[in-house]
Coordinates of C-alpha atoms and ligand atoms in Angstrom, one line a residue:
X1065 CA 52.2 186.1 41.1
X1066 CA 50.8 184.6 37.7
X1067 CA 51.0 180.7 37.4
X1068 CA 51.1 179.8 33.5
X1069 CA 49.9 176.2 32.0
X1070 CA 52.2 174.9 29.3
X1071 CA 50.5 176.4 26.0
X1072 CA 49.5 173.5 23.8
X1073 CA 47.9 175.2 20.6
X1074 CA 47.7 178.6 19.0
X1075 CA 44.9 180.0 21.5
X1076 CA 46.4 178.8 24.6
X1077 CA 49.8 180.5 23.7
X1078 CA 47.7 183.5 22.6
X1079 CA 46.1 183.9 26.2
X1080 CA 49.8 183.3 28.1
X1081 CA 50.9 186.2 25.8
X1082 CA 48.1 188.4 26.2
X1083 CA 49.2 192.0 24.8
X1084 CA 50.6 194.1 27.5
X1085 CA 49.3 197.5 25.7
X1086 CA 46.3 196.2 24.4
X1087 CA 44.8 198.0 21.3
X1088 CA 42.1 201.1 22.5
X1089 CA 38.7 201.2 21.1
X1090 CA 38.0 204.7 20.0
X1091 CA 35.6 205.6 22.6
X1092 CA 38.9 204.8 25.1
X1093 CA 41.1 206.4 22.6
X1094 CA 38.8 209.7 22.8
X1095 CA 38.8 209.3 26.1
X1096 CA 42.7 209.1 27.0
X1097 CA 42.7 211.8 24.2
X1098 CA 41.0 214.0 25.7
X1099 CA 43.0 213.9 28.6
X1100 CA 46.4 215.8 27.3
X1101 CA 47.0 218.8 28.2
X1102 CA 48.4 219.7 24.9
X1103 CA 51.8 221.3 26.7
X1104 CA 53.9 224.0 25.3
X1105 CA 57.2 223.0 24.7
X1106 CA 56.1 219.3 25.8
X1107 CA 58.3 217.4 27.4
X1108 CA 57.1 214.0 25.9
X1109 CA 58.5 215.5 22.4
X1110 CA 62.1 216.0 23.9
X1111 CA 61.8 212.5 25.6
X1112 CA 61.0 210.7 22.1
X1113 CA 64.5 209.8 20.1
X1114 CA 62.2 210.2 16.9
X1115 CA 60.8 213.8 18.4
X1116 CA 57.1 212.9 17.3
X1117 CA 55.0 215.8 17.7
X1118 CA 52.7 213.9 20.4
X1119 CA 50.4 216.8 21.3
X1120 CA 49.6 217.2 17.7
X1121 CA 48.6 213.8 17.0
X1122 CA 46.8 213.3 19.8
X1123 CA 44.7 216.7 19.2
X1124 CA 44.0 215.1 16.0
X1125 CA 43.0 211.4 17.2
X1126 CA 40.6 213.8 19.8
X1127 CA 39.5 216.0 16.7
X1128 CA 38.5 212.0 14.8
X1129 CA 41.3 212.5 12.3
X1130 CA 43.0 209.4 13.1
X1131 CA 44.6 209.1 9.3
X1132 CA 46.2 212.9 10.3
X1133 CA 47.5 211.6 13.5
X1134 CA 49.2 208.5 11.7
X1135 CA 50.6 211.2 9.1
X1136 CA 52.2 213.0 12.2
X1137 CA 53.7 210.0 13.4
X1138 CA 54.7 208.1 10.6
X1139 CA 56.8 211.9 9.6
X1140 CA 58.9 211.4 12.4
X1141 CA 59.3 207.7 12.8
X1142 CA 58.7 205.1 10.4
X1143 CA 57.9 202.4 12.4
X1144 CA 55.4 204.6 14.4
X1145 CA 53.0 201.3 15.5
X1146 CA 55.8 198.6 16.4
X1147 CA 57.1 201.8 18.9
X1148 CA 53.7 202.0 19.9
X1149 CA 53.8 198.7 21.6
X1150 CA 57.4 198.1 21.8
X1151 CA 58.7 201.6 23.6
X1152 CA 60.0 201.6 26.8
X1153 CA 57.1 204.3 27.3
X1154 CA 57.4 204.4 31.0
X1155 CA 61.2 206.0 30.7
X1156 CA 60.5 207.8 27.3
X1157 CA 57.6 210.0 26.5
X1158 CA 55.2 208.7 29.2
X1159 CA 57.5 208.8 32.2
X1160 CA 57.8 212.6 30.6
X1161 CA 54.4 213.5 30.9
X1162 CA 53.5 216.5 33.2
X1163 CA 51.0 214.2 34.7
X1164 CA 53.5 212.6 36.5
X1165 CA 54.3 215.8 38.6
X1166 CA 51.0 215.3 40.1
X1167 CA 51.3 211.7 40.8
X1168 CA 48.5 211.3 37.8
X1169 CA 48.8 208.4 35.6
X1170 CA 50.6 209.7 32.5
X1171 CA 49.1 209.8 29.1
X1172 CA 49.3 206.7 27.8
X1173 CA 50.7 208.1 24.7
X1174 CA 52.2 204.6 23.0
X1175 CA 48.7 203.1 23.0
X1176 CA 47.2 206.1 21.2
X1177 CA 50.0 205.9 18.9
X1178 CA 49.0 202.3 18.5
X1179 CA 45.8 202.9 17.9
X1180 CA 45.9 205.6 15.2
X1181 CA 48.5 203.5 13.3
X1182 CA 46.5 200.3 13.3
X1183 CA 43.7 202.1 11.6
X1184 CA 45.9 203.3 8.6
X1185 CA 47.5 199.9 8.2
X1186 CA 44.4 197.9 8.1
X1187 CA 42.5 200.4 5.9
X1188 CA 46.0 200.7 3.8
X1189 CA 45.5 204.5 3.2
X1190 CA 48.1 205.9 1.7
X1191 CA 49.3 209.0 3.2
X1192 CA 52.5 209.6 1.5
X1193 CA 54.1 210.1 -1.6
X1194 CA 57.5 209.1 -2.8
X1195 CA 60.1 211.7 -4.2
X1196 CA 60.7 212.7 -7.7
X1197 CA 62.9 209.6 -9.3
X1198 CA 66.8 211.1 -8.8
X1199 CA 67.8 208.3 -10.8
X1200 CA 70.1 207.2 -7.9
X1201 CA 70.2 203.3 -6.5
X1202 CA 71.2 202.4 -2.9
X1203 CA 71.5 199.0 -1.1
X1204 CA 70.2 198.7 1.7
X1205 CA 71.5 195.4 4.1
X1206 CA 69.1 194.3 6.8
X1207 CA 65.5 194.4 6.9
X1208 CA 65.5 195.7 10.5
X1209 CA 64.0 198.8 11.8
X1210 CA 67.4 200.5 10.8
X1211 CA 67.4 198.8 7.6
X1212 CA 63.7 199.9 6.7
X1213 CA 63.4 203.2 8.4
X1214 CA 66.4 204.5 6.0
X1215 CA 64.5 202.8 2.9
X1216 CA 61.3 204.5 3.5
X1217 CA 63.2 208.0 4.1
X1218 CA 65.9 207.7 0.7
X1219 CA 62.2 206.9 -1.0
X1220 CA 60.9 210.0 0.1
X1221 CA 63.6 211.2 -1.3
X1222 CA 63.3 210.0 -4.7
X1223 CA 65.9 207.4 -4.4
X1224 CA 65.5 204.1 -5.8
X1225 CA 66.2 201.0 -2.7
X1226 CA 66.9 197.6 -2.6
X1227 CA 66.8 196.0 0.8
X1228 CA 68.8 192.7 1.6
X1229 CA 67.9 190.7 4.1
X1230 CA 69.1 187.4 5.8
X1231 CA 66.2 186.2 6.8
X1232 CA 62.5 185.2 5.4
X1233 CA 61.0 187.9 7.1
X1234 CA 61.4 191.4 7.4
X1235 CA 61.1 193.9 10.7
X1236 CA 64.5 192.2 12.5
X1237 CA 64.0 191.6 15.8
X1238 CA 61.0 192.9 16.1
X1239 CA 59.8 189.2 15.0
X1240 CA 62.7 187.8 16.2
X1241 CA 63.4 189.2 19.4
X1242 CA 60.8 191.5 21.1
X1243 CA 58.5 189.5 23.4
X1244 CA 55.3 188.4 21.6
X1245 CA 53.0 190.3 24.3
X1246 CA 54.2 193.4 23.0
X1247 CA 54.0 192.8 19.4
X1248 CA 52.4 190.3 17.5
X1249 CA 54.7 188.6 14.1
X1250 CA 51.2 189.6 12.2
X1251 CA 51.2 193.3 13.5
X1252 CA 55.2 193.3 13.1
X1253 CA 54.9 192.1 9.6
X1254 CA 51.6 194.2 8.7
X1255 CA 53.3 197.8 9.6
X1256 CA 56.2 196.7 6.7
X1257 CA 53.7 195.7 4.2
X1258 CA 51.9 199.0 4.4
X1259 CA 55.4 201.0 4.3
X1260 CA 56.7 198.5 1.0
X1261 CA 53.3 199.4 -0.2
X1262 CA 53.6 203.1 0.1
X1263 CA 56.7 203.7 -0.9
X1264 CA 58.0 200.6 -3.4
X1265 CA 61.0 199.7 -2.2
X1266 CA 62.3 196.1 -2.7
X1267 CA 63.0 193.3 -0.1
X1268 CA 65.2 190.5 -1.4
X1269 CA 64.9 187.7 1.2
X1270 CA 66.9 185.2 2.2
X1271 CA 70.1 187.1 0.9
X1272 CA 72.4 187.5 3.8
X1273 CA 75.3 189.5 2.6
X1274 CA 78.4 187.2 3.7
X1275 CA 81.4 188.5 2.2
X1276 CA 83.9 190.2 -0.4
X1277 CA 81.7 188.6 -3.2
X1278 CA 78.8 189.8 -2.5
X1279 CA 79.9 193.3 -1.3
X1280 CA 82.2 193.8 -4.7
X1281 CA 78.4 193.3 -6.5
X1282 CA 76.6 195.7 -4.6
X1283 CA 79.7 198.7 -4.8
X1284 CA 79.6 197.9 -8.3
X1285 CA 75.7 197.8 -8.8
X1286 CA 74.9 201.2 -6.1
X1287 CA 75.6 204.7 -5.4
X1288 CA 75.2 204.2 -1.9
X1289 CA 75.0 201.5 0.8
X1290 CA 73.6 201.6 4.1
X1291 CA 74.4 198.8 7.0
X1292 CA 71.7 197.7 9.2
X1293 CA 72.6 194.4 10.0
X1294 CA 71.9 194.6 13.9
X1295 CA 74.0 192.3 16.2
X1296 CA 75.1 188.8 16.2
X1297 CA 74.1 185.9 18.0
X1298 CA 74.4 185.7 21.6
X1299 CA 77.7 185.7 22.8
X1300 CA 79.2 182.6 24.9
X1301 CA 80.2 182.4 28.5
X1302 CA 83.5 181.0 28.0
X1303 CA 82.9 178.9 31.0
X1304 CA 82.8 174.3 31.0
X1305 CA 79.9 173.0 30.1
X1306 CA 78.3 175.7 27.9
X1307 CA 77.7 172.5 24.9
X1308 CA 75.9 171.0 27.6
X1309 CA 71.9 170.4 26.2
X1310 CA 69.9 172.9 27.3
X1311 CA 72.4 175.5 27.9
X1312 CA 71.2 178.1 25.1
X1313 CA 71.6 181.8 24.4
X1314 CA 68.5 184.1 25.3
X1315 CA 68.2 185.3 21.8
X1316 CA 67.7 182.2 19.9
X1317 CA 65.5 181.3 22.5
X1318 CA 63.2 184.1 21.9
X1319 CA 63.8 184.0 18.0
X1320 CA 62.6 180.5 18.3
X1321 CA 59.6 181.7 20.5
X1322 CA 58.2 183.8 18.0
X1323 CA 58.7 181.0 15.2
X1324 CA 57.2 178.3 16.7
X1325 CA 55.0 179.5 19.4
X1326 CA 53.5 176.6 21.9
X1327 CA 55.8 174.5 20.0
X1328 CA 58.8 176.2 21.4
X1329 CA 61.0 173.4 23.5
X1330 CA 61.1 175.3 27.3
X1331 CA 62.8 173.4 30.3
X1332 CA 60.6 172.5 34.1
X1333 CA 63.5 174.2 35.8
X1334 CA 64.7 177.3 33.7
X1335 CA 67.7 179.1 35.0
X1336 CA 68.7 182.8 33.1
X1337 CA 72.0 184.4 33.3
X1338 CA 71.8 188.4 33.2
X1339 CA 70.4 191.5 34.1
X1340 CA 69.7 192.7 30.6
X1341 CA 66.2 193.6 29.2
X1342 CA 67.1 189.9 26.9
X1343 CA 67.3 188.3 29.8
X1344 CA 64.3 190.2 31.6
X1345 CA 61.9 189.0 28.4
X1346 CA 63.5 185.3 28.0
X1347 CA 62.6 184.9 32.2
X1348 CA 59.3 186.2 31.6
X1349 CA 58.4 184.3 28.3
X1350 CA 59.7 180.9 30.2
X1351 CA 56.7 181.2 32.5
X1352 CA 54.4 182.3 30.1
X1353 CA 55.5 179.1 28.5
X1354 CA 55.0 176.8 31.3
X1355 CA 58.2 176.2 33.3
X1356 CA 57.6 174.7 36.8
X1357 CA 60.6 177.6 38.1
X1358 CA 62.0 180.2 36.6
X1359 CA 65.5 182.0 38.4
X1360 CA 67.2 185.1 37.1
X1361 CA 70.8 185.0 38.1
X1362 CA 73.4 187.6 38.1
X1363 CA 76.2 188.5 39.4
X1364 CA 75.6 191.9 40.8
X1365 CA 72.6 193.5 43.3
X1366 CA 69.4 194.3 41.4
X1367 CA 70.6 198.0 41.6
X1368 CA 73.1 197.4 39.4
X1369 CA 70.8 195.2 37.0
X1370 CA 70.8 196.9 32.8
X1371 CA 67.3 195.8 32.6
X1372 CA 64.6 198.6 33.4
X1373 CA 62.7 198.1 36.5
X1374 CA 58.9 197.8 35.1
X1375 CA 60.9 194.5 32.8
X1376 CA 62.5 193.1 35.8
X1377 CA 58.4 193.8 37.8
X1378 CA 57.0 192.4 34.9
X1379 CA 59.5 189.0 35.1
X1380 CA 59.0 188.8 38.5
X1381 CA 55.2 188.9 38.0
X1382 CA 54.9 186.4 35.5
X1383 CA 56.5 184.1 38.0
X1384 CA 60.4 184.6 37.8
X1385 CA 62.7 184.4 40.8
X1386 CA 66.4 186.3 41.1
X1387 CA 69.5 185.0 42.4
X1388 CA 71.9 188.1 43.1
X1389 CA 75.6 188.7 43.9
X1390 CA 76.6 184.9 42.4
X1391 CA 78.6 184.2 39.1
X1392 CA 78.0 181.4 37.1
X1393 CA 81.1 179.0 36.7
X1394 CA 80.4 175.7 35.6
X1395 CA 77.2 173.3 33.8
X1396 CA 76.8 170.8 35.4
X1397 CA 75.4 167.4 33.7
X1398 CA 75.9 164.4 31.5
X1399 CA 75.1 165.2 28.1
X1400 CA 71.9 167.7 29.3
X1401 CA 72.6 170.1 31.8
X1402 CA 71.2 169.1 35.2
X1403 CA 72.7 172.4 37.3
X1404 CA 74.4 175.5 37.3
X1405 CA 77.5 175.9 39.9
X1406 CA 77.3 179.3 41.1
X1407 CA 80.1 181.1 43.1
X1408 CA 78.9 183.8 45.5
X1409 CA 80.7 187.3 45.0
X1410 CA 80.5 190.3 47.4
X1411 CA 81.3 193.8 46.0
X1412 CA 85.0 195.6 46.9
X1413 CA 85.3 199.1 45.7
X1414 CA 82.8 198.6 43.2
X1415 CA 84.4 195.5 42.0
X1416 CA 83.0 192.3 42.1
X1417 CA 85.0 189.6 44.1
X1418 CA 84.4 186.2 44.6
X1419 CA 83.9 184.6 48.2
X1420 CA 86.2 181.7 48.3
X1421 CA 84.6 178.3 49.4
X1422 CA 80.6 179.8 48.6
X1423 CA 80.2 177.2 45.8
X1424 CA 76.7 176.2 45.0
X1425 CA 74.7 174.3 42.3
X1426 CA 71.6 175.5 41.7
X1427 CA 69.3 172.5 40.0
X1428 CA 68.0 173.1 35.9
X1429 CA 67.4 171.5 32.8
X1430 CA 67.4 174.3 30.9
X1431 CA 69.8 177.6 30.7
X1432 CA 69.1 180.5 29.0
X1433 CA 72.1 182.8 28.5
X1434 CA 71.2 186.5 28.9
X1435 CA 75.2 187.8 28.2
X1436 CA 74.8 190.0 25.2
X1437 CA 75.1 189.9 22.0
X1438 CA 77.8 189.4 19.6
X1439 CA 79.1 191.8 16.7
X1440 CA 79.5 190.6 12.8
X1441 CA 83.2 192.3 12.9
X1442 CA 83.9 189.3 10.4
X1443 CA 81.7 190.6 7.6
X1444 CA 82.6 194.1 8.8
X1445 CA 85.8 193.7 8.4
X1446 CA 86.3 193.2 4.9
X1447 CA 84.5 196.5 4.3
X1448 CA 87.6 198.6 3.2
X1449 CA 88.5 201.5 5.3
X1450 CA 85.2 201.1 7.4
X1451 CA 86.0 201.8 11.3
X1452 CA 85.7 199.5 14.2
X1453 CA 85.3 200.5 17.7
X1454 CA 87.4 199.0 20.2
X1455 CA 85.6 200.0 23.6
X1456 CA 87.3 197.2 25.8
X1457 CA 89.4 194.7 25.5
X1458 CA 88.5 192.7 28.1
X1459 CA 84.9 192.7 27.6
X1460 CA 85.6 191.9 23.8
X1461 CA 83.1 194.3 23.4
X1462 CA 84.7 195.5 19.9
X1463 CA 82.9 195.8 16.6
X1464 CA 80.6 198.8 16.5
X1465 CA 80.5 200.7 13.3
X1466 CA 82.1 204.2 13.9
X1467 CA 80.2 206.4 12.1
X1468 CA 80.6 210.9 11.5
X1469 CA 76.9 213.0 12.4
X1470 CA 75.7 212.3 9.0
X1471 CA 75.8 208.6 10.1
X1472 CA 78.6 207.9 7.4
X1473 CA 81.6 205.4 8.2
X1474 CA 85.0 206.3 6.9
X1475 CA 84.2 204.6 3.8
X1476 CA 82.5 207.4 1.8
X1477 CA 80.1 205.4 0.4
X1478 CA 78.7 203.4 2.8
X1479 CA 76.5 204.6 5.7
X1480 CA 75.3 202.4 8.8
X1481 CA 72.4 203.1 11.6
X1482 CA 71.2 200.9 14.7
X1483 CA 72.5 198.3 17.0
X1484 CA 75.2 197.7 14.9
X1485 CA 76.6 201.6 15.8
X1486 CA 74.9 201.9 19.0
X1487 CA 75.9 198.8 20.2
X1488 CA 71.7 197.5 20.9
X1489 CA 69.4 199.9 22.3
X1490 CA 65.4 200.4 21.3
X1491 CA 63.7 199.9 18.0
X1492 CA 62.6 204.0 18.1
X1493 CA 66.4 204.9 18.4
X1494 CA 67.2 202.7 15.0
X1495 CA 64.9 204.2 13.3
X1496 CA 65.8 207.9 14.4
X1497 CA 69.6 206.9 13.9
X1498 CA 68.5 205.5 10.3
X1499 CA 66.2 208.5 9.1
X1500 CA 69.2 211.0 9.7
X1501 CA 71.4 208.5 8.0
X1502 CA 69.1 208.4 4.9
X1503 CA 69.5 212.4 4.9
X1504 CA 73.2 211.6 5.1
X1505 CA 73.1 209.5 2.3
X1506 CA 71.1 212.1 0.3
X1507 CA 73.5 214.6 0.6
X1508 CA 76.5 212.3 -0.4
X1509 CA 74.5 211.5 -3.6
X1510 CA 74.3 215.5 -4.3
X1511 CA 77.8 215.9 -4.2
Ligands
FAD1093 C1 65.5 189.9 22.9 C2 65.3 191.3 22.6 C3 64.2 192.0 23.0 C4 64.1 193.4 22.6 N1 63.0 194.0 23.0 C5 62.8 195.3 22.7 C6 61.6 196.1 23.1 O1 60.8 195.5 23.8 N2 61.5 197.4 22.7 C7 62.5 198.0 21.9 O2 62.3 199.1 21.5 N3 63.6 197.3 21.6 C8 63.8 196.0 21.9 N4 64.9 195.4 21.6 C9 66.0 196.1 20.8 C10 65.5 196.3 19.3 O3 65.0 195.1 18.9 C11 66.8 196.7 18.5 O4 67.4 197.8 19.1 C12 66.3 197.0 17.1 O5 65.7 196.0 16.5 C13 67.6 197.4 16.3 O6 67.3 197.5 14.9 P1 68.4 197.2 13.8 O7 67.6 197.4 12.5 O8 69.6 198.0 14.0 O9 68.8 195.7 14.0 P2 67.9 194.3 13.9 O10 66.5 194.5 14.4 O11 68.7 193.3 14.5 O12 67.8 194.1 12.3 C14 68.9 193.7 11.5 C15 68.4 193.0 10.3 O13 69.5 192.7 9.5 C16 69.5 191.4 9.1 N5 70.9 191.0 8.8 C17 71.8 190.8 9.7 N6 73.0 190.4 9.1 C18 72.8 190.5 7.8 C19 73.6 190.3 6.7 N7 74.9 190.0 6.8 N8 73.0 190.4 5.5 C20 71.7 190.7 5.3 N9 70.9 190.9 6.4 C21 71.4 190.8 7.6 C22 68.8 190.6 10.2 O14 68.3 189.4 9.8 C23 67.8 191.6 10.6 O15 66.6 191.5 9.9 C24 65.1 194.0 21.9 C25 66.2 193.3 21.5 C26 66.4 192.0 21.9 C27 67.6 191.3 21.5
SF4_1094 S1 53.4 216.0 28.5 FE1 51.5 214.7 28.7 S2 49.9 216.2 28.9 FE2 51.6 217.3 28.1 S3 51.4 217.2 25.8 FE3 52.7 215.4 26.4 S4 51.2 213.8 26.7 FE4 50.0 215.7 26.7

């Protein structure tokens, strides 16, 4: 089990967040190149969302064309490095590989991807060129990977694209959420300055997109407009105590992470609630920041956990414990929270039930809530005719955009890809989602 020291400066943090898929020199990359098979009909293809044609560019990083093999990725998915590192490779293309039938260590496919994409982005070749100008002008809201990989696309296209974006820099939560030993904010914000390069699309930043006012502007000023806003914040508990100091949701945590580094605030005693991949990475980024203890709780067995199993290793490695089976119900503490009280629950016909009397506190000064993410159904609302979903009441899980094949809501006009229709998967599926959407858009443009 790894025992971090509290980062105190830039190179301290950089060593506690070492890169899990470190970048392959090319005598490794010709190496692990030369490894594939080269399938027929390979599976890895079907298991990537985007449907890269991994063979192919693998052949070519093996052949020295490392500028083809970027070409072949960055034609299927537009944010071809950030999936590189961030995929969950081991149940995508590489827990596909034929290797694995023989108990052989897969091809590590998202580090070859990584490695051919660097090489374009820090040379800045240009490898593509933009569509003949249509004379056609969408929005696009959100910088994100649904936000840009539907920008780059309409540009292909010939269309003319103005992104929007809330915050000061663009990639979404891929430098605001996605654990830092993944992908770096540098490497995050290189791959979008290489695609704004290539294909000229604008970024207005800082411009969140709040209401009727600013939504009348852009209907009035576009043809089109595409919504690729993401989530919300994380959503509360609902239980007493959650003002408490300390008690704060997963995803700001991480979002500040990735701002302020081995400045980010971290508690001794850390406590995370949920069994999400959020609350996987918070865990694990809470040692890698120093806490004296780290405990995952949640309220189900570890079977039942969303998170993969490699995050909830990789947690565990870096130093995490797990409380299962127990349901948070009060914070405990004057002010700052000094405790969690926990109530035990034991499952009934696949039910959770809680065991009367099993009452615990479990000791923090910090809580990090791993419990999802919220919707922007405010904002979305005043979008006329666009859909809602309304998948459960009880959860209050409502607010995904509904959307047709071509990715279109029932408002002709605008078009949405990403968490905000899926509801938050992977970076790789936004930008599938969005590229299909941009084809979508194209075609309403035609008409
Ligand atoms: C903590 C965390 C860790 C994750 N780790 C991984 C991982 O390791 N691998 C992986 O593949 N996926 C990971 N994901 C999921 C992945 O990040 C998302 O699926 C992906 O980023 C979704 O892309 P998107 O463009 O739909 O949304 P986002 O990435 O959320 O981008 C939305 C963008 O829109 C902007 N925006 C929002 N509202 C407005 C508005 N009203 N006006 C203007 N702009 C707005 C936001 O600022 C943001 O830039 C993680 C998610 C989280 C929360
Ligand atoms: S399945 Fe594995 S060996 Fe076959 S083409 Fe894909 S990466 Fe190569």
């Amino acid at each position: 089990m790894a025992e971090y020291k509290k980062p105190t400066n830039p190179a301290e943090f950089a060593a506690n967040f070492s890169p899990k898929k470190p970048l392959m020199s090319d005598t490794e990359a010709y190496y692990e190149s030369s490894r594939c098979l080269y399938c027929y009909d390979a599976p890895c293809i079907n298991a990537c969302p985007t449907g890269i044609d991994i063979p192919l560019f693998i052949r070519q990083i093996n052949d020295g064309n490392k500028e083809g093999a970027a070409k072949t990725i960055y034609e299927s998915n537009w944010f071809g490095h950030a999936c590189g590192n961030v995929c969950p490779t081991e149940e995508l293309c590489e827990g596909s590989c034929v290797y694995n039938n023989s108990d052989v260590k897969p091809i590590e496919i998202g580090r070859l991807q990584a490695h051919a994409t660097d090489q374009v982005i820090r040379s800045k070749k240009k490898l593509f060129r933009t569509g003949k100008d249509t004379g056609r002008k969408v929005a696009v809201i959100g910088a994100g990977p649904a936000g840009v990989s539907c920008a780059c696309e309409l540009r292909m296209l010939g269309h003319a694209v103005d992104i929007y974006e809330a915050k000061a820099k663009p990639s979404g939560l891929c430098v605001y959420g996605v654990a830092p030993y993944k992908l770096t904010n540098e490497e995050a914000v290189d791959e979008m300055a290489y695609l704004q390069e290539q294909f000229g699309f604008t970024i207005h930043y800082n411009k969140p997109v709040t209401g009727r006012a600013e939504l009348d502007k852009l209907e009035k000023d576009y043809d089109a407009i595409f919504i690729g806003i993401g989530l919300g914040g994380t959503s509360a508990l609902g239980i007493p105590g959650e003002d408490k100091k300390g008690v704060i949701g997963a995803l700001e945590f991480v979002e500040g992470l990735r701002n302020m580094q081995h400045k980010t605030a971290v508690g001794n005693k850390v406590i995370v609630l949920g069994g999400g991949n959020t609350a996987m990475d918070a865990a694990s980024e809470s040692c890698r920041m120093g806490a004296e203890s780290v405990t995952i709780a949640y309220r189900r067995g570890p079977e039942e956990m969303g998170a993969y199993s490699f995050e909830f290793d990789l947690a565990k490695k870096s130093g995490s414990k797990a409380l299962f089976n127990v349901t948070p119900v009060e914070f405990i503490g004057n002010g700052a929270v000094t405790g969690v009280k926990f109530i035990r629950n034991r499952s009934a016909y696949g039910k959770i039930e809680a065991i009367p009397g099993s009452e615990f506190v479990e000791e923090c000064d910090m809580v990090l809530l791993g419990t999802g993410q919220g919707k922007q159904v405010e904002l979305l609302e005043q979008i006329s005719g666009v859909k809602l979903d309304q998948k459960s009441r009880i959860l209050d899980d409502r607010g995904r955009i509904v959307v047709n094949e071509h990715y279109q809501t029932n408002n002709p006009k605008y078009f949405a890809a990403g968490d905000a229709v899926n509801g938050g998967v992977e970076v790789v599926n936004a930008a599938a989602e969005a590229k299909k959407a941009a084809h979508g858009i194209d075609q309403y443009l035609k008409k």
